[in-house]
Amino acid sequence: MDVSQYLEIFIDESAEHLQTLSDCIMSLEGEPDNKDTINEVFRAAHSLKGMAGTMGFKRMQHLTHDMENVFQEVRSDKIAVDSAMIDLLFKCLDALDEYLENVKASSDEGTEDNELIIKELNDFIAKANGEAPADAPTEAPDAKEASAEATAEEGGSEKKYLSIELDGAEKDAIEEAKKSGNKVYGLTVFIQPECLLKAARAFLVFRAVEEFGEIIVYRPSSQDIEDEKFELDFSFYISSSEDLDKIIEAAKGVSEIADVIGGEITEEQLAEKVEAPAAEAPVSAPAPASAPKETKPAPAAKKEEKKVPAKKDAKPVTNRTVRVDIEKLDALMNQVSELIIAKNSLVSISSQDSGTAGNQGFHEQIEYLERITTNLHESVMKVRMVPIESVVNKFPRMIRDLSRTLDKKMELTMTGEDTELDRTVVDQIGDPLQHLLRNSADHGLETAEVRKQRGKSETGHIFLNAYQEGNNVIIQVGDDGNGIDTEAVKAKAIERGIITEEQAESMTQKEIVNLLFMPSFSMAKKITDISGRGVGLDVVKSGIEALGGDVETRTKLGEGTTFTVRLPLTLAIIQALMVEIRDEKYAIALGSISNIENIPVTDIKYVQAQEVIHLRGSVIPLIRLDKVLDIEPKEDPENLTVVIVKRGDSQAGLVVDNLIGQQEIVIKSLGKYINGNKLISGATILGDGEIAMILDTNTLI
């Protein structure tokens, strides 16, 4: 069976099940007797096992099966949950994660059997039951047990294919098969009692054996099998030139199959079966109607593929979401972008029109088009928005592991996991946040002894808070640890020749802390797998700035440090203020603008040779964009148009020539055309077809 078409679904759903397992195991450590959590873990493991088996990933299936066995013992109150078990289960999750990564990379789970982990699982069960540990991992026991039960259940009568009564069409099909030189085998397949999708398993068996021949008889009928109108076994006849052992082995290779019994149908057995139809006519009357379907198993198989998910339709909640490839969303976004450009073009044309009463209808249609495109843009953006929960839900496990590795007591609290961001932003924010959390755990928090001496709780507190603020999402990561020793940072910077002693004396705390974000600047006293405050912070800054965001640091020695990450909601379409500098047009994101002022030239003051203005109690530095952009200067008018932009608590005033107005713009990447200029974050196409550059004001503040 070609299962490659289901690979993407398998990867997505497996990742969800693994995350569910991780979350539940984490909560189980705090509440070891919570039956609901135990049952949830068992269900997730069972689903993952079935999916892996269906896709043919035997190693993944085997490991998950043994995990399931451990939880079966926990459910039965034979094993108590403790830290040793939690550690072992997390080892299993790491191994399953590795299998899944291999599947993503090469559509194959790899060759690692994880025998040591499987042995540990089996030894854990054996120890709990007072048995001697096994010497080596064995095959999944459930299949053997079910097989033994199936065989013992009916003694010698398990060969149910021998009791099949044939109709005329089936007899003709068998005779034709024998005339062609093939053998006819009868097989009875037993399904494990706990199997949830019997029809799916039967379909997979049929697909497996059809590689060796043609199925010519089904009992029950193919339609009844498809509708799951059978118990835990079904039988069929197959015409084949291959050995029976190969066919049985292929059928047994399907997951959740307990046993397969088979044999060749002899002429004597066939003669006995054909004599009975007249007497059995009332019973077998419906058989001819299903016979045509039985000779063509492939269509039934296709129906089965649709049938399995159809069962979920009974639960309305499962129809609330649809999986959509991100490339399809990108294509939709590109179409919306083109529509907005076309709308801007029409608006530009209408503004050049005389605006007479005769054109009133035209202007009304332009306004209507503006409303439609704005609503369409908002709808598409909502589709692209996903909660950051998908990124942050792996952090509690990481902090637990760091707590044990570093031998520090610590806890993580998170709020705002349901805060939404554009999918492209969410996919890339995970690594920077992970760096910040690891630094808080390693170099931020003190040891339990030091914390006790300082009158703090022995358990360090790390937090991650997310919330929306205007057109931005704010994510705060911090701790109640030691804080950053700015004097030590200064000394390190002087030692490395980054700054001079004279420069160090005049630096503010904020400037000193910003040294930590320089490439390869580290305060770690020794190199470890986790390292210390500073390692990775340059990666954090570059990663966040690449997303159009920024990061700020607040710290107090002895009390802790908080990193504030500010990110735009989206990177595709934004509201912007269009400005003119000489004859060139530029766009400034509206979200970064605080206000616009008309400043007399006489109000400009100087602080350390820097132009500043005093505005409502704040001293704001002026930035002349013509100088920054290397545009030919001109004589100042009496009043300057100044756009006040902000980044966190910092502000700056951008001097521009003219204001064009607010406009919805589409951000187009410049790729490698302007690679070294961080001031330009992209470009947009205006309504008249002109290109305008988008200024990244974060680089100016």
Coordinates of C-alpha atoms in Angstrom, one line a residue, residues 125-473:
I125 CA 7.3 -3.9 34.4
A126 CA 9.0 -7.1 35.5
K127 CA 10.3 -5.4 38.6
A128 CA 6.9 -4.1 39.5
N129 CA 5.4 -7.6 39.1
G130 CA 8.2 -9.2 41.1
E131 CA 9.7 -11.0 38.1
A132 CA 13.3 -11.3 37.0
P133 CA 14.3 -8.7 34.4
A134 CA 14.4 -9.9 30.8
D135 CA 17.8 -10.4 29.2
A136 CA 16.8 -8.6 26.1
P137 CA 13.8 -6.9 24.6
T138 CA 11.3 -9.2 22.9
E139 CA 8.7 -8.8 20.3
A140 CA 5.5 -7.0 21.3
P141 CA 3.7 -9.5 23.5
D142 CA 0.2 -8.4 22.8
A143 CA 0.2 -10.1 19.4
K144 CA 1.4 -13.4 20.8
E145 CA -1.1 -13.3 23.6
A146 CA -4.0 -12.5 21.3
S147 CA -2.8 -15.2 19.0
A148 CA -2.7 -17.7 21.8
E149 CA -6.2 -16.7 22.9
A150 CA -7.6 -16.9 19.4
T151 CA -6.1 -20.4 18.9
A152 CA -7.2 -21.7 22.2
E153 CA -10.7 -20.1 22.0
E154 CA -12.1 -22.6 19.5
G155 CA -9.6 -25.4 19.5
G156 CA -9.2 -26.7 15.9
S157 CA -12.2 -24.8 14.5
E158 CA -10.2 -21.6 14.0
K159 CA -9.9 -22.5 10.3
K160 CA -13.1 -20.7 9.5
Y161 CA -12.3 -20.6 5.8
L162 CA -13.2 -24.3 5.7
S163 CA -16.8 -23.6 6.6
I164 CA -17.4 -21.1 3.8
E165 CA -20.4 -22.1 1.5
L166 CA -19.8 -21.0 -2.1
D167 CA -22.3 -19.8 -4.7
G168 CA -22.1 -20.4 -8.4
A169 CA -20.2 -17.3 -9.3
E170 CA -17.6 -18.0 -6.6
K171 CA -17.3 -21.6 -7.8
D172 CA -16.6 -20.5 -11.4
A173 CA -14.0 -18.0 -10.2
I174 CA -12.2 -20.8 -8.3
E175 CA -12.3 -23.2 -11.3
E176 CA -10.9 -20.5 -13.6
A177 CA -8.1 -19.8 -11.1
K178 CA -7.1 -23.5 -11.0
K179 CA -7.3 -23.8 -14.8
S180 CA -4.8 -21.0 -15.1
G181 CA -2.3 -23.0 -13.0
N182 CA -2.7 -21.0 -9.8
K183 CA -3.4 -22.5 -6.4
V184 CA -6.4 -21.4 -4.3
Y185 CA -5.7 -20.7 -0.6
G186 CA -8.2 -20.2 2.2
L187 CA -7.2 -17.8 5.0
T188 CA -8.8 -16.7 8.3
V189 CA -7.5 -13.5 9.9
F190 CA -8.0 -12.8 13.6
I191 CA -7.9 -9.1 14.7
Q192 CA -6.8 -8.1 18.2
P193 CA -9.7 -7.4 20.6
E194 CA -8.6 -3.8 21.3
C195 CA -8.4 -2.8 17.7
L196 CA -10.4 0.4 17.0
L197 CA -10.6 0.3 13.2
K198 CA -11.3 -3.3 12.2
A199 CA -12.3 -2.3 8.6
A200 CA -9.1 -0.4 8.1
R201 CA -7.0 -3.4 9.3
A202 CA -9.0 -5.7 7.0
F203 CA -8.3 -3.3 4.1
L204 CA -4.6 -3.3 4.9
V205 CA -4.5 -7.1 4.9
F206 CA -6.2 -7.3 1.5
R207 CA -3.7 -4.8 0.1
A208 CA -0.8 -6.7 1.5
V209 CA -1.9 -10.1 0.2
E210 CA -3.0 -8.8 -3.2
E211 CA 0.7 -8.4 -4.1
F212 CA 0.8 -12.2 -4.4
G213 CA -2.5 -12.9 -6.2
E214 CA -6.2 -12.1 -6.6
I215 CA -8.9 -12.4 -3.8
I216 CA -11.9 -14.3 -5.3
V217 CA -14.0 -15.0 -2.2
Y218 CA -14.8 -12.8 0.9
R219 CA -16.6 -13.9 4.1
P220 CA -18.3 -11.8 5.2
S221 CA -18.8 -9.9 1.9
S222 CA -16.5 -7.1 1.0
Q223 CA -19.3 -4.6 1.6
D224 CA -20.0 -6.0 5.1
I225 CA -16.3 -5.8 5.9
E226 CA -16.2 -2.3 4.7
D227 CA -19.1 -1.4 7.0
E228 CA -17.5 -3.3 9.9
K229 CA -20.3 -5.8 10.1
F230 CA -18.1 -8.5 11.4
E231 CA -16.6 -9.6 14.7
L232 CA -12.9 -10.1 15.3
D233 CA -12.2 -12.4 12.3
F234 CA -12.8 -12.6 8.6
S235 CA -11.9 -15.1 5.9
F236 CA -11.2 -15.1 2.2
Y237 CA -9.9 -17.2 -0.7
I238 CA -7.0 -16.0 -2.8
S239 CA -5.7 -17.3 -6.2
S240 CA -1.9 -17.2 -6.3
S241 CA 1.2 -18.9 -7.7
E242 CA 3.2 -18.0 -4.6
D243 CA 3.8 -20.1 -1.5
L244 CA 1.2 -19.9 1.2
D245 CA 3.8 -18.9 3.8
K246 CA 4.6 -15.6 2.0
I247 CA 0.9 -14.7 1.9
I248 CA 0.4 -15.4 5.6
E249 CA 3.6 -13.5 6.5
A250 CA 2.4 -10.5 4.5
A251 CA -1.0 -10.6 6.3
K252 CA 0.6 -10.9 9.7
G253 CA 2.8 -7.9 9.0
V254 CA -0.2 -5.6 9.4
S255 CA -0.5 -4.0 12.8
E256 CA -3.1 -5.2 15.3
I257 CA -3.5 -8.6 13.5
A258 CA -3.4 -11.3 16.2
D259 CA -3.1 -14.4 14.0
V260 CA -3.5 -15.7 10.4
I261 CA -4.5 -19.3 9.7
G262 CA -4.4 -20.7 6.2
G263 CA -4.3 -23.7 3.9
E264 CA -4.7 -24.8 0.3
I265 CA -8.2 -25.6 -0.9
T266 CA -8.2 -29.2 -2.3
E267 CA -10.5 -30.5 -5.0
E268 CA -12.3 -32.7 -2.4
Q269 CA -13.0 -29.7 -0.1
L270 CA -14.2 -27.7 -3.1
A271 CA -16.6 -30.5 -4.2
E272 CA -18.1 -30.7 -0.7
K273 CA -18.7 -26.9 -0.7
V274 CA -20.4 -26.9 -4.1
E275 CA -22.9 -29.6 -3.2
A276 CA -24.5 -27.5 -0.5
P277 CA -25.7 -24.4 -2.3
A278 CA -29.1 -25.7 -3.2
A279 CA -30.0 -26.5 0.3
E280 CA -28.5 -23.3 1.6
A281 CA -30.1 -21.1 -1.1
P282 CA -32.3 -19.0 1.3
V283 CA -29.2 -18.2 3.4
S284 CA -26.8 -17.3 0.6
A285 CA -29.3 -15.5 -1.7
P286 CA -27.9 -12.1 -1.1
A287 CA -24.4 -13.3 -2.0
P288 CA -24.6 -12.8 -5.8
A289 CA -25.4 -9.1 -5.3
S290 CA -22.1 -8.6 -3.5
A291 CA -20.1 -10.9 -5.7
P292 CA -19.2 -8.2 -8.3
K293 CA -17.8 -6.1 -5.5
E294 CA -15.8 -9.0 -4.2
T295 CA -14.0 -9.6 -7.4
K296 CA -12.8 -5.9 -7.3
P297 CA -11.4 -5.2 -3.9
A298 CA -9.6 -2.0 -5.0
P299 CA -12.8 0.1 -5.2
A300 CA -13.8 -1.1 -1.7
A301 CA -10.3 -0.1 -0.5
K302 CA -10.9 3.4 -1.8
K303 CA -14.2 3.6 0.0
E304 CA -12.4 2.4 3.2
E305 CA -10.0 5.3 3.0
K306 CA -12.9 7.7 3.1
K307 CA -14.8 5.6 5.5
V308 CA -12.4 5.8 8.4
P309 CA -12.3 9.6 8.9
A310 CA -16.0 9.7 8.2
K311 CA -16.7 8.1 11.6
K312 CA -15.3 11.2 13.2
D313 CA -18.1 13.3 11.6
A314 CA -20.4 12.2 14.5
K315 CA -18.4 14.5 16.7
P316 CA -19.1 18.1 15.6
V317 CA -16.0 19.4 17.3
T318 CA -13.7 17.6 14.9
N319 CA -15.1 19.6 12.0
R320 CA -14.1 22.9 13.5
T321 CA -10.6 23.0 12.0
V322 CA -9.1 22.1 8.7
R323 CA -5.4 21.4 8.0
V324 CA -4.1 23.7 5.3
D325 CA -0.6 23.7 3.8
I326 CA 1.2 26.9 4.6
E327 CA 2.2 27.3 1.0
K328 CA -1.5 27.5 0.0
L329 CA -2.0 30.2 2.6
D330 CA 1.0 32.0 1.2
A331 CA -0.5 31.8 -2.3
L332 CA -3.8 33.2 -1.0
M333 CA -1.9 36.0 0.8
N334 CA -0.1 36.9 -2.5
Q335 CA -3.4 37.2 -4.3
V336 CA -4.8 39.4 -1.5
S337 CA -1.5 41.5 -1.8
E338 CA -2.1 42.0 -5.5
L339 CA -5.7 43.0 -4.9
I340 CA -4.6 45.6 -2.4
I341 CA -2.0 47.0 -4.9
A342 CA -4.8 47.2 -7.5
K343 CA -7.0 48.9 -5.0
N344 CA -4.3 51.4 -4.2
S345 CA -3.9 52.1 -8.0
L346 CA -7.6 52.9 -8.3
V347 CA -7.5 55.1 -5.3
S348 CA -4.6 57.0 -6.8
I349 CA -6.4 57.4 -10.1
S350 CA -9.6 58.6 -8.3
S351 CA -7.6 61.2 -6.3
Q352 CA -6.3 62.7 -9.6
D353 CA -9.8 63.0 -11.0
S354 CA -11.7 66.3 -10.9
G355 CA -14.2 64.8 -8.4
T356 CA -17.3 66.1 -10.3
A357 CA -20.7 65.0 -9.3
G358 CA -20.8 62.8 -12.4
N359 CA -18.0 60.6 -10.9
Q360 CA -19.8 60.2 -7.5
G361 CA -20.7 56.6 -8.3
F362 CA -17.1 55.8 -9.2
H363 CA -15.9 57.2 -5.9
E364 CA -18.5 55.2 -4.0
Q365 CA -17.3 52.0 -5.7
I366 CA -13.7 52.8 -4.8
E367 CA -14.8 53.2 -1.1
Y368 CA -16.7 49.9 -1.4
L369 CA -13.6 48.2 -2.9
E370 CA -11.5 49.5 0.0
R371 CA -13.9 48.0 2.6
I372 CA -13.9 44.7 0.8
T373 CA -10.1 44.4 0.5
T374 CA -9.6 45.5 4.1
N375 CA -12.1 42.8 5.3
L376 CA -10.5 40.2 3.0
H377 CA -7.1 41.1 4.3
E378 CA -8.2 40.8 7.9
S379 CA -9.9 37.4 7.2
V380 CA -6.7 36.0 5.6
M381 CA -4.6 37.3 8.4
K382 CA -6.9 35.6 11.0
V383 CA -6.4 32.3 9.1
R384 CA -2.6 32.7 9.2
M385 CA -2.6 33.6 12.9
V386 CA -1.8 30.7 15.3
P387 CA -1.3 30.8 19.1
I388 CA 2.3 30.8 20.4
E389 CA 1.3 27.8 22.5
S390 CA 2.6 25.5 19.7
V391 CA 6.1 27.0 20.5
V392 CA 6.1 27.5 24.2
N393 CA 4.5 24.2 25.3
K394 CA 7.8 22.4 25.0
F395 CA 9.5 24.7 27.5
P396 CA 8.2 23.2 30.8
R397 CA 9.9 19.9 29.8
M398 CA 13.1 21.8 29.0
I399 CA 13.1 23.6 32.3
R400 CA 12.6 20.3 34.2
D401 CA 15.6 18.8 32.4
L402 CA 17.7 21.8 33.1
S403 CA 16.7 21.7 36.8
R404 CA 18.0 18.2 37.1
T405 CA 21.1 18.8 34.9
L406 CA 22.1 22.0 36.8
D407 CA 21.0 20.6 40.2
K408 CA 18.9 23.8 40.9
K409 CA 15.3 23.9 42.0
M410 CA 13.3 25.9 39.5
E411 CA 9.8 26.4 38.3
L412 CA 8.4 27.9 35.1
T413 CA 5.1 29.8 34.9
M414 CA 3.7 30.8 31.6
T415 CA 0.8 33.1 30.7
G416 CA -0.8 34.2 27.5
E417 CA 0.0 31.0 25.6
D418 CA -3.2 31.7 23.5
T419 CA -1.7 35.0 22.2
E420 CA -1.7 34.7 18.4
L421 CA 1.1 35.6 15.9
D422 CA 1.5 35.2 12.2
R423 CA 2.5 31.6 11.3
T424 CA 5.8 32.7 9.8
V425 CA 6.7 34.6 13.0
V426 CA 5.7 31.7 15.3
D427 CA 7.8 29.3 13.3
Q428 CA 11.0 31.3 13.9
I429 CA 10.5 32.7 17.4
G430 CA 11.1 29.3 19.2
D431 CA 14.9 29.4 19.2
P432 CA 15.4 32.9 20.5
L433 CA 12.9 32.2 23.4
Q434 CA 14.7 28.9 24.1
H435 CA 18.1 30.8 24.4
L436 CA 16.6 33.3 26.8
L437 CA 15.1 30.6 29.0
R438 CA 18.2 28.5 29.1
N439 CA 20.3 31.6 30.1
S440 CA 17.8 32.4 32.9
A441 CA 18.1 28.8 34.2
D442 CA 21.8 28.5 34.0
H443 CA 23.3 32.0 34.7
G444 CA 20.3 33.9 36.0
L445 CA 19.2 31.7 38.9
E446 CA 21.5 31.2 41.9
T447 CA 22.1 27.9 43.7
A448 CA 19.7 26.9 46.4
E449 CA 22.3 27.8 49.1
V450 CA 22.9 31.3 47.7
R451 CA 19.1 32.0 47.4
K452 CA 18.6 30.9 51.0
Q453 CA 21.3 33.2 52.2
R454 CA 19.6 36.1 50.3
G455 CA 16.3 35.3 51.9
K456 CA 14.8 34.0 48.7
S457 CA 12.8 30.8 48.2
E458 CA 15.1 27.8 47.4
T459 CA 13.1 27.3 44.2
G460 CA 14.0 29.8 41.5
H461 CA 11.2 31.3 39.5
I462 CA 11.3 31.7 35.7
F463 CA 8.4 33.2 33.8
L464 CA 7.3 33.7 30.2
N465 CA 4.4 36.2 29.7
A466 CA 2.9 36.9 26.3
Y467 CA 0.2 39.5 25.4
Q468 CA -0.9 41.7 22.5
E469 CA -0.2 45.5 22.6
G470 CA -1.6 47.3 19.6
N471 CA -0.1 45.9 16.4
N472 CA 2.6 44.1 18.3
V473 CA 2.9 41.0 20.5

